[in-house]
Amino acid sequence: MYDGTDYPAAGLSSPWSVEARPGPFQGRPVFLHGMWRSGSTYLWSRFRALPETQCFYEPLHHGLAKLTRSRIAHDTPEQISANRHPSLSQPYFSEFSSLIGIRGVRGYRRDLAYDRFVLDAADRHPRLERYITGLVDHAAGQGRTAVLGFNRTGLRLAWMKAQFASYNIYIDREPAAIWASYAAEMAKGNFSFYAMWLTVLEKNANHPLLAPLVERLGLKLSVGDHLQKAKARHRRIMTAMSHEQSYFMVFYLWLACTGHALSQCDLLIDTRLAESDRYPRRVQAEIAYATGLKIDLSEMRAAEPRVELSCAMRDLIEQSAIALFPRSALPRTAASRRRLANVSSRKAEHLAAVC
């Protein structure tokens, strides 16, 4: 496991000069993937700071279906700061401004956000393919490299990689820290992160990867549930759910997304390893070599919020989730095993059990 010493790790096979030769993905689009509250906005903002990129924020966000130019302006610096996101020079969705019709981003439909949330490499999804191609082509028309910062592709990465000649980066955070961030937001009245995952589970309840979790937590929708508005239903579910149950849900989803990414991404970033000053520099160097884009990750930190569950309880929940997880759901590949060396030891132990 990576311990901060200066030897090949973090996806790097050997030391080299960034200027030595062009990387295999220079000039190609860059796709960023990660769970909500994983550090994905920080990573996206580092690419956005470069003049040679055009960076689209959350290209599958459900709000894009009704986005207007006036709504884009609502994301003020104060609002962005309240979201505990890095300072941004422009609102989140500014890059979509020229792609908006009367209302909504052209080519986007709300069902792209949550329906068919799990896609295999061989699956066909022409509408999603056309939409993403349109964003990439729009950036190319401006003479810029497209950078797409996704939070809804953790289980579609294989499909994305098969459809596009892109460089795929997955950013990962400790599952307990992700859960603690969701819980802290819910305590302030913001149920959105849990609500989005509940929507994913409701719309993909029969998929073999997610069905065991839906069954375990009793999330299969009844006739009566359909009569209740989703926002009220999700608040009711999460209010009734214990910390132990909600952590079980988040940890299971983390296993699924990160396990999938292990075999599919070109680079996996583990924010926990940012405790070492060398780690961000090595990640910067790999990205610069592969894409030609020289981002600054000097402010990347392994910030971990307080977790309101004991270590013993977390261990119990994690082992229970691993036991439930369908073993055939994720591919066991040489790439998966190799990338286990690029995450912290605790994560590697969990992931090795399922992929």
Tab-separated table of C-alpha atoms in Angstrom:
chain	number	residue	atom	x	y	z
A	1	MET	CA	0.000	0.000	0.000
A	2	TYR	CA	1.123	3.572	-0.577
A	3	ASP	CA	2.869	4.849	2.555
A	4	GLY	CA	4.122	8.241	1.393
A	5	THR	CA	7.617	7.197	0.462
A	6	ASP	CA	8.912	8.164	-2.966
A	7	TYR	CA	8.601	4.945	-4.903
A	8	PRO	CA	6.314	3.990	-7.820
A	9	ALA	CA	2.736	4.121	-6.608
A	10	ALA	CA	-0.482	6.056	-7.162
A	11	GLY	CA	-0.780	4.518	-10.597
A	12	LEU	CA	2.781	5.397	-11.621
A	13	SER	CA	4.983	2.576	-12.810
A	14	SER	CA	8.274	4.508	-12.824
A	15	PRO	CA	9.680	8.043	-12.455
A	16	TRP	CA	9.869	10.066	-15.672
A	17	SER	CA	9.968	13.601	-17.012
A	18	VAL	CA	6.584	15.090	-17.895
A	19	GLU	CA	8.166	16.697	-20.955
A	20	ALA	CA	9.774	13.463	-22.167
A	21	ARG	CA	7.086	12.399	-24.637
A	22	PRO	CA	3.406	13.023	-25.343
A	23	GLY	CA	1.055	10.928	-23.239
A	24	PRO	CA	-1.478	8.562	-24.765
A	25	PHE	CA	-4.498	10.789	-24.033
A	26	GLN	CA	-3.249	14.235	-25.011
A	27	GLY	CA	-5.953	16.151	-26.835
A	28	ARG	CA	-8.665	13.709	-25.760
A	29	PRO	CA	-11.533	14.510	-23.375
A	30	VAL	CA	-11.058	13.948	-19.671
A	31	PHE	CA	-13.875	12.351	-17.675
A	32	LEU	CA	-13.891	12.702	-13.887
A	33	HIS	CA	-15.954	10.276	-11.799
A	34	GLY	CA	-16.732	10.038	-8.100
A	35	MET	CA	-19.495	9.709	-5.531
A	36	TRP	CA	-21.178	12.809	-4.169
A	37	ARG	CA	-19.003	14.415	-1.435
A	38	SER	CA	-15.879	12.559	-2.549
A	39	GLY	CA	-13.792	15.602	-3.491
A	40	SER	CA	-14.930	15.551	-7.116
A	41	THR	CA	-15.785	19.273	-7.219
A	42	TYR	CA	-12.309	20.181	-5.990
A	43	LEU	CA	-10.711	18.011	-8.688
A	44	TRP	CA	-12.999	19.465	-11.367
A	45	SER	CA	-12.182	23.014	-10.241
A	46	ARG	CA	-8.448	22.347	-10.740
A	47	PHE	CA	-9.041	21.467	-14.395
A	48	ARG	CA	-11.379	24.440	-14.788
A	49	ALA	CA	-8.561	26.775	-13.734
A	50	LEU	CA	-6.680	25.948	-16.948
A	51	PRO	CA	-7.309	28.198	-19.988
A	52	GLU	CA	-7.066	25.272	-22.430
A	53	THR	CA	-10.038	23.372	-20.964
A	54	GLN	CA	-13.801	23.695	-21.082
A	55	CYS	CA	-15.154	22.048	-17.952
A	56	PHE	CA	-18.751	20.913	-17.618
A	57	TYR	CA	-19.998	20.452	-14.057
A	58	GLU	CA	-22.207	17.430	-13.351
A	59	PRO	CA	-23.280	16.887	-17.000
A	60	LEU	CA	-25.973	14.417	-15.872
A	61	HIS	CA	-27.419	16.605	-13.094
A	62	HIS	CA	-31.208	16.315	-13.051
A	63	GLY	CA	-31.513	20.118	-12.876
A	64	LEU	CA	-30.094	20.523	-16.384
A	65	ALA	CA	-33.478	19.559	-17.824
A	66	LYS	CA	-34.913	22.903	-16.634
A	67	LEU	CA	-31.753	24.989	-16.451
A	68	THR	CA	-31.975	28.649	-17.474
A	69	ARG	CA	-29.316	31.340	-17.703
A	70	SER	CA	-30.876	33.173	-14.773
A	71	ARG	CA	-30.733	29.976	-12.690
A	72	ILE	CA	-27.013	29.621	-13.440
A	73	ALA	CA	-26.424	33.024	-11.842
A	74	HIS	CA	-28.033	31.883	-8.571
A	75	ASP	CA	-24.839	30.034	-7.643
A	76	THR	CA	-23.082	32.983	-6.047
A	77	PRO	CA	-19.691	32.735	-4.302
A	78	GLU	CA	-21.551	32.705	-0.975
A	79	GLN	CA	-23.747	29.805	-2.066
A	80	ILE	CA	-20.751	27.850	-3.353
A	81	SER	CA	-18.951	28.403	-0.047
A	82	ALA	CA	-22.035	27.241	1.886
A	83	ASN	CA	-21.817	23.964	-0.052
A	84	ARG	CA	-18.285	23.557	1.357
A	85	HIS	CA	-16.897	23.619	-2.173
A	86	PRO	CA	-13.701	25.382	-3.284
A	87	SER	CA	-13.937	28.994	-4.424
A	88	LEU	CA	-14.952	29.228	-8.073
A	89	SER	CA	-14.474	32.141	-10.475
A	90	GLN	CA	-17.818	31.397	-12.145
A	91	PRO	CA	-21.062	29.628	-11.156
A	92	TYR	CA	-21.089	25.819	-11.429
A	93	PHE	CA	-23.022	25.562	-14.696
A	94	SER	CA	-21.605	28.559	-16.613
A	95	GLU	CA	-20.193	26.381	-19.393
A	96	PHE	CA	-23.732	25.247	-20.263
A	97	SER	CA	-24.963	28.799	-20.895
A	98	SER	CA	-24.581	28.714	-24.680
A	99	LEU	CA	-26.189	25.250	-24.846
A	100	ILE	CA	-29.497	26.253	-23.253
A	101	GLY	CA	-32.619	26.549	-25.367
A	102	ILE	CA	-35.667	28.300	-23.991
A	103	ARG	CA	-35.307	26.090	-20.944
A	104	GLY	CA	-32.978	23.187	-20.374
A	105	VAL	CA	-29.699	22.048	-21.914
A	106	ARG	CA	-30.113	20.852	-25.490
A	107	GLY	CA	-29.973	17.080	-25.845
A	108	TYR	CA	-30.400	16.448	-22.116
A	109	ARG	CA	-33.373	14.662	-20.560
A	110	ARG	CA	-33.924	14.118	-16.843
A	111	ASP	CA	-34.047	10.318	-17.163
A	112	LEU	CA	-30.313	10.363	-18.040
A	113	ALA	CA	-29.605	11.261	-14.404
A	114	TYR	CA	-30.914	8.110	-12.723
A	115	ASP	CA	-32.425	5.590	-15.154
A	116	ARG	CA	-30.103	2.810	-16.354
A	117	PHE	CA	-27.628	3.833	-13.664
A	118	VAL	CA	-25.638	0.633	-14.238
A	119	LEU	CA	-24.309	0.206	-17.777
A	120	ASP	CA	-22.004	-2.473	-19.140
A	121	ALA	CA	-19.466	-1.820	-21.870
A	122	ALA	CA	-21.560	-3.565	-24.533
A	123	ASP	CA	-24.855	-1.842	-23.669
A	124	ARG	CA	-26.434	0.555	-26.149
A	125	HIS	CA	-27.592	4.006	-25.034
A	126	PRO	CA	-27.731	6.215	-28.157
A	127	ARG	CA	-29.283	9.252	-26.440
A	128	LEU	CA	-26.633	9.367	-23.724
A	129	GLU	CA	-23.900	8.848	-26.292
A	130	ARG	CA	-25.210	11.697	-28.481
A	131	TYR	CA	-25.526	14.051	-25.528
A	132	ILE	CA	-21.997	13.504	-24.233
A	133	THR	CA	-20.578	13.644	-27.767
A	134	GLY	CA	-22.269	17.027	-28.151
A	135	LEU	CA	-20.496	18.399	-25.077
A	136	VAL	CA	-17.122	17.057	-26.207
A	137	ASP	CA	-17.610	18.464	-29.711
A	138	HIS	CA	-18.712	21.839	-28.325
A	139	ALA	CA	-15.461	22.149	-26.373
A	140	ALA	CA	-13.433	21.052	-29.407
A	141	GLY	CA	-15.164	23.748	-31.445
A	142	GLN	CA	-13.791	26.296	-28.992
A	143	GLY	CA	-10.309	24.833	-29.398
A	144	ARG	CA	-10.376	23.432	-25.870
A	145	THR	CA	-10.140	20.056	-24.190
A	146	ALA	CA	-13.458	18.890	-22.749
A	147	VAL	CA	-13.403	17.976	-19.056
A	148	LEU	CA	-16.629	16.446	-17.758
A	149	GLY	CA	-17.059	16.173	-13.984
A	150	PHE	CA	-19.543	13.376	-13.288
A	151	ASN	CA	-21.172	12.172	-10.059
A	152	ARG	CA	-23.625	9.788	-11.703
A	153	THR	CA	-21.286	7.504	-13.631
A	154	GLY	CA	-19.670	5.389	-10.938
A	155	LEU	CA	-21.496	2.347	-12.309
A	156	ARG	CA	-21.389	3.427	-15.966
A	157	LEU	CA	-17.636	3.815	-16.251
A	158	ALA	CA	-17.178	0.682	-18.348
A	159	TRP	CA	-19.739	1.986	-20.829
A	160	MET	CA	-18.158	5.468	-20.900
A	161	LYS	CA	-14.734	3.988	-21.545
A	162	ALA	CA	-16.062	1.793	-24.354
A	163	GLN	CA	-17.873	4.647	-26.114
A	164	PHE	CA	-15.340	7.464	-25.880
A	165	ALA	CA	-11.594	7.811	-26.370
A	166	SER	CA	-11.324	9.548	-23.015
A	167	TYR	CA	-9.018	9.633	-20.001
A	168	ASN	CA	-11.046	8.462	-17.002
A	169	ILE	CA	-10.116	9.541	-13.474
A	170	TYR	CA	-11.950	8.204	-10.431
A	171	ILE	CA	-11.626	10.129	-7.161
A	172	ASP	CA	-12.274	8.155	-4.001
A	173	ARG	CA	-12.813	9.113	-0.362
A	174	GLU	CA	-13.202	7.075	2.796
A	175	PRO	CA	-16.772	5.664	2.809
A	176	ALA	CA	-17.215	6.647	6.469
A	177	ALA	CA	-16.232	10.225	5.592
A	178	ILE	CA	-18.701	10.310	2.688
A	179	TRP	CA	-21.436	9.018	5.000
A	180	ALA	CA	-20.537	11.557	7.709
A	181	SER	CA	-20.789	14.355	5.142
A	182	TYR	CA	-24.242	13.175	4.028
A	183	ALA	CA	-25.350	12.882	7.668
A	184	ALA	CA	-24.073	16.364	8.507
A	185	GLU	CA	-25.992	17.832	5.563
A	186	MET	CA	-29.152	15.964	6.585
A	187	ALA	CA	-28.811	17.350	10.124
A	188	LYS	CA	-28.978	20.834	8.556
A	189	GLY	CA	-32.149	19.891	6.654
A	190	ASN	CA	-30.443	19.023	3.367
A	191	PHE	CA	-31.606	15.517	2.407
A	192	SER	CA	-30.425	15.829	-1.206
A	193	PHE	CA	-27.467	13.410	-1.144
A	194	TYR	CA	-29.463	10.616	0.436
A	195	ALA	CA	-32.436	11.472	-1.787
A	196	MET	CA	-30.363	11.100	-4.943
A	197	TRP	CA	-29.139	7.651	-3.895
A	198	LEU	CA	-32.688	6.618	-2.968
A	199	THR	CA	-33.791	7.701	-6.444
A	200	VAL	CA	-31.020	5.573	-7.961
A	201	LEU	CA	-32.140	2.550	-5.945
A	202	GLU	CA	-35.831	3.041	-6.733
A	203	LYS	CA	-35.242	3.341	-10.478
A	204	ASN	CA	-32.760	0.436	-10.624
A	205	ALA	CA	-34.272	-1.803	-7.953
A	206	ASN	CA	-34.227	-4.927	-10.119
A	207	HIS	CA	-30.629	-4.714	-11.247
A	208	PRO	CA	-28.664	-7.682	-9.821
A	209	LEU	CA	-26.013	-5.377	-8.377
A	210	LEU	CA	-28.440	-3.175	-6.446
A	211	ALA	CA	-31.349	-5.547	-5.772
A	212	PRO	CA	-29.781	-7.059	-2.615
A	213	LEU	CA	-29.427	-3.602	-1.059
A	214	VAL	CA	-32.975	-2.606	-1.997
A	215	GLU	CA	-34.288	-5.822	-0.469
A	216	ARG	CA	-32.168	-5.519	2.691
A	217	LEU	CA	-33.347	-1.964	3.415
A	218	GLY	CA	-36.955	-2.542	2.310
A	219	LEU	CA	-36.796	0.152	-0.361
A	220	LYS	CA	-38.967	-1.538	-2.994
A	221	LEU	CA	-41.726	0.931	-3.833
A	222	SER	CA	-45.317	-0.021	-3.021
A	223	VAL	CA	-48.426	1.254	-4.789
A	224	GLY	CA	-48.927	3.705	-1.942
A	225	ASP	CA	-45.368	4.997	-2.241
A	226	HIS	CA	-46.001	6.007	-5.834
A	227	LEU	CA	-48.825	8.248	-4.662
A	228	GLN	CA	-46.502	10.243	-2.430
A	229	LYS	CA	-44.193	12.900	-3.839
A	230	ALA	CA	-40.589	11.719	-4.025
A	231	LYS	CA	-39.222	14.528	-1.848
A	232	ALA	CA	-41.620	13.750	1.005
A	233	ARG	CA	-41.087	9.993	0.592
A	234	HIS	CA	-37.316	10.293	0.758
A	235	ARG	CA	-37.465	12.504	3.847
A	236	ARG	CA	-39.741	9.986	5.532
A	237	ILE	CA	-37.434	7.076	4.675
A	238	MET	CA	-34.261	8.803	5.826
A	239	THR	CA	-35.821	10.166	9.016
A	240	ALA	CA	-36.849	6.627	9.962
A	241	MET	CA	-33.490	5.085	8.998
A	242	SER	CA	-30.917	4.556	11.739
A	243	HIS	CA	-27.283	5.633	11.443
A	244	GLU	CA	-26.368	1.965	11.135
A	245	GLN	CA	-28.759	1.444	8.213
A	246	SER	CA	-27.722	4.600	6.366
A	247	TYR	CA	-24.029	3.710	6.747
A	248	PHE	CA	-24.788	0.212	5.452
A	249	MET	CA	-26.364	1.800	2.362
A	250	VAL	CA	-23.483	4.207	1.721
A	251	PHE	CA	-20.813	1.552	2.289
A	252	TYR	CA	-22.527	-0.922	-0.072
A	253	LEU	CA	-22.780	1.782	-2.766
A	254	TRP	CA	-19.129	2.690	-2.186
A	255	LEU	CA	-18.139	-0.957	-2.684
A	256	ALA	CA	-20.086	-1.032	-5.941
A	257	CYS	CA	-18.783	2.238	-7.396
A	258	THR	CA	-15.162	1.990	-6.317
A	259	GLY	CA	-15.011	-1.711	-7.116
A	260	HIS	CA	-16.292	-0.959	-10.615
A	261	ALA	CA	-13.795	1.881	-11.024
A	262	LEU	CA	-10.856	-0.340	-10.076
A	263	SER	CA	-11.153	-2.308	-13.294
A	264	GLN	CA	-12.151	0.564	-15.588
A	265	CYS	CA	-10.496	3.875	-14.707
A	266	ASP	CA	-7.167	5.092	-16.080
A	267	LEU	CA	-6.257	6.714	-12.769
A	268	LEU	CA	-7.683	6.249	-9.277
A	269	ILE	CA	-7.087	9.047	-6.763
A	270	ASP	CA	-7.455	8.161	-3.082
A	271	THR	CA	-7.857	11.396	-1.105
A	272	ARG	CA	-6.878	9.581	2.076
A	273	LEU	CA	-3.321	9.369	0.727
A	274	ALA	CA	-3.130	13.161	0.409
A	275	GLU	CA	-1.795	13.113	3.961
A	276	SER	CA	1.575	12.721	2.205
A	277	ASP	CA	2.812	15.865	0.406
A	278	ARG	CA	4.354	13.656	-2.268
A	279	TYR	CA	1.067	12.055	-3.262
A	280	PRO	CA	-0.622	15.139	-4.848
A	281	ARG	CA	2.566	15.917	-6.755
A	282	ARG	CA	2.749	12.412	-8.164
A	283	VAL	CA	-0.913	12.513	-9.198
A	284	GLN	CA	-0.318	15.882	-10.898
A	285	ALA	CA	2.615	14.393	-12.766
A	286	GLU	CA	0.664	11.395	-14.003
A	287	ILE	CA	-2.208	13.569	-15.230
A	288	ALA	CA	0.238	15.925	-16.961
A	289	TYR	CA	1.963	13.025	-18.684
A	290	ALA	CA	-1.252	11.318	-19.804
A	291	THR	CA	-3.244	14.384	-20.885
A	292	GLY	CA	-0.807	17.278	-21.232
A	293	LEU	CA	-2.895	19.201	-18.676
A	294	LYS	CA	-0.886	20.561	-15.752
A	295	ILE	CA	-3.272	21.007	-12.852
A	296	ASP	CA	-2.338	22.212	-9.367
A	297	LEU	CA	-3.322	19.835	-6.561
A	298	SER	CA	-1.236	21.498	-3.870
A	299	GLU	CA	-4.347	22.158	-1.747
A	300	MET	CA	-5.626	18.581	-1.869
A	301	ARG	CA	-6.179	17.394	1.688
A	302	ALA	CA	-7.358	14.255	3.412
A	303	ALA	CA	-10.071	16.097	5.367
A	304	GLU	CA	-12.112	13.583	7.344
A	305	PRO	CA	-15.178	14.740	9.310
A	306	ARG	CA	-16.152	13.310	12.667
A	307	VAL	CA	-17.913	9.964	12.286
A	308	GLU	CA	-20.776	9.269	14.719
A	309	LEU	CA	-20.240	5.507	14.701
A	310	SER	CA	-17.656	3.574	16.677
A	311	CYS	CA	-14.905	1.733	14.816
A	312	ALA	CA	-16.300	-1.566	16.088
A	313	MET	CA	-19.780	-0.769	14.781
A	314	ARG	CA	-18.402	0.345	11.413
A	315	ASP	CA	-16.437	-2.893	11.120
A	316	LEU	CA	-19.570	-4.907	11.849
A	317	ILE	CA	-21.619	-3.007	9.254
A	318	GLU	CA	-18.880	-3.221	6.641
A	319	GLN	CA	-18.485	-6.967	7.020
A	320	SER	CA	-22.260	-7.382	6.792
A	321	ALA	CA	-22.379	-5.341	3.563
A	322	ILE	CA	-19.492	-7.323	2.087
A	323	ALA	CA	-21.308	-10.567	2.913
A	324	LEU	CA	-24.441	-9.342	1.113
A	325	PHE	CA	-22.594	-8.033	-1.944
A	326	PRO	CA	-23.057	-10.287	-5.031
A	327	ARG	CA	-19.624	-11.720	-5.828
A	328	SER	CA	-20.294	-12.062	-9.553
A	329	ALA	CA	-21.339	-8.417	-9.932
A	330	LEU	CA	-17.847	-6.979	-10.426
A	331	PRO	CA	-15.091	-8.289	-12.712
A	332	ARG	CA	-11.952	-9.685	-11.111
A	333	THR	CA	-9.236	-8.406	-13.405
A	334	ALA	CA	-5.491	-7.868	-13.314
A	335	ALA	CA	-6.161	-4.109	-13.409
A	336	SER	CA	-8.383	-4.360	-10.328
A	337	ARG	CA	-5.753	-6.249	-8.378
A	338	ARG	CA	-3.012	-3.880	-9.487
A	339	ARG	CA	-4.933	-0.774	-8.444
A	340	LEU	CA	-5.548	-2.153	-4.973
A	341	ALA	CA	-1.962	-1.059	-4.331
A	342	ASN	CA	-3.040	2.531	-5.005
A	343	VAL	CA	-5.538	2.846	-2.159
A	344	SER	CA	-5.165	2.807	1.607
A	345	SER	CA	-4.779	-0.608	3.219
A	346	ARG	CA	-8.218	-0.642	4.857
A	347	LYS	CA	-9.944	0.127	1.556
A	348	ALA	CA	-7.851	-2.437	-0.273
A	349	GLU	CA	-8.897	-5.120	2.187
A	350	HIS	CA	-12.590	-4.347	1.681
A	351	LEU	CA	-12.370	-4.112	-2.105
A	352	ALA	CA	-10.323	-7.284	-2.465
A	353	ALA	CA	-13.243	-9.184	-0.955
A	354	VAL	CA	-15.607	-8.228	-3.797
A	355	CYS	CA	-13.488	-7.648	-6.910
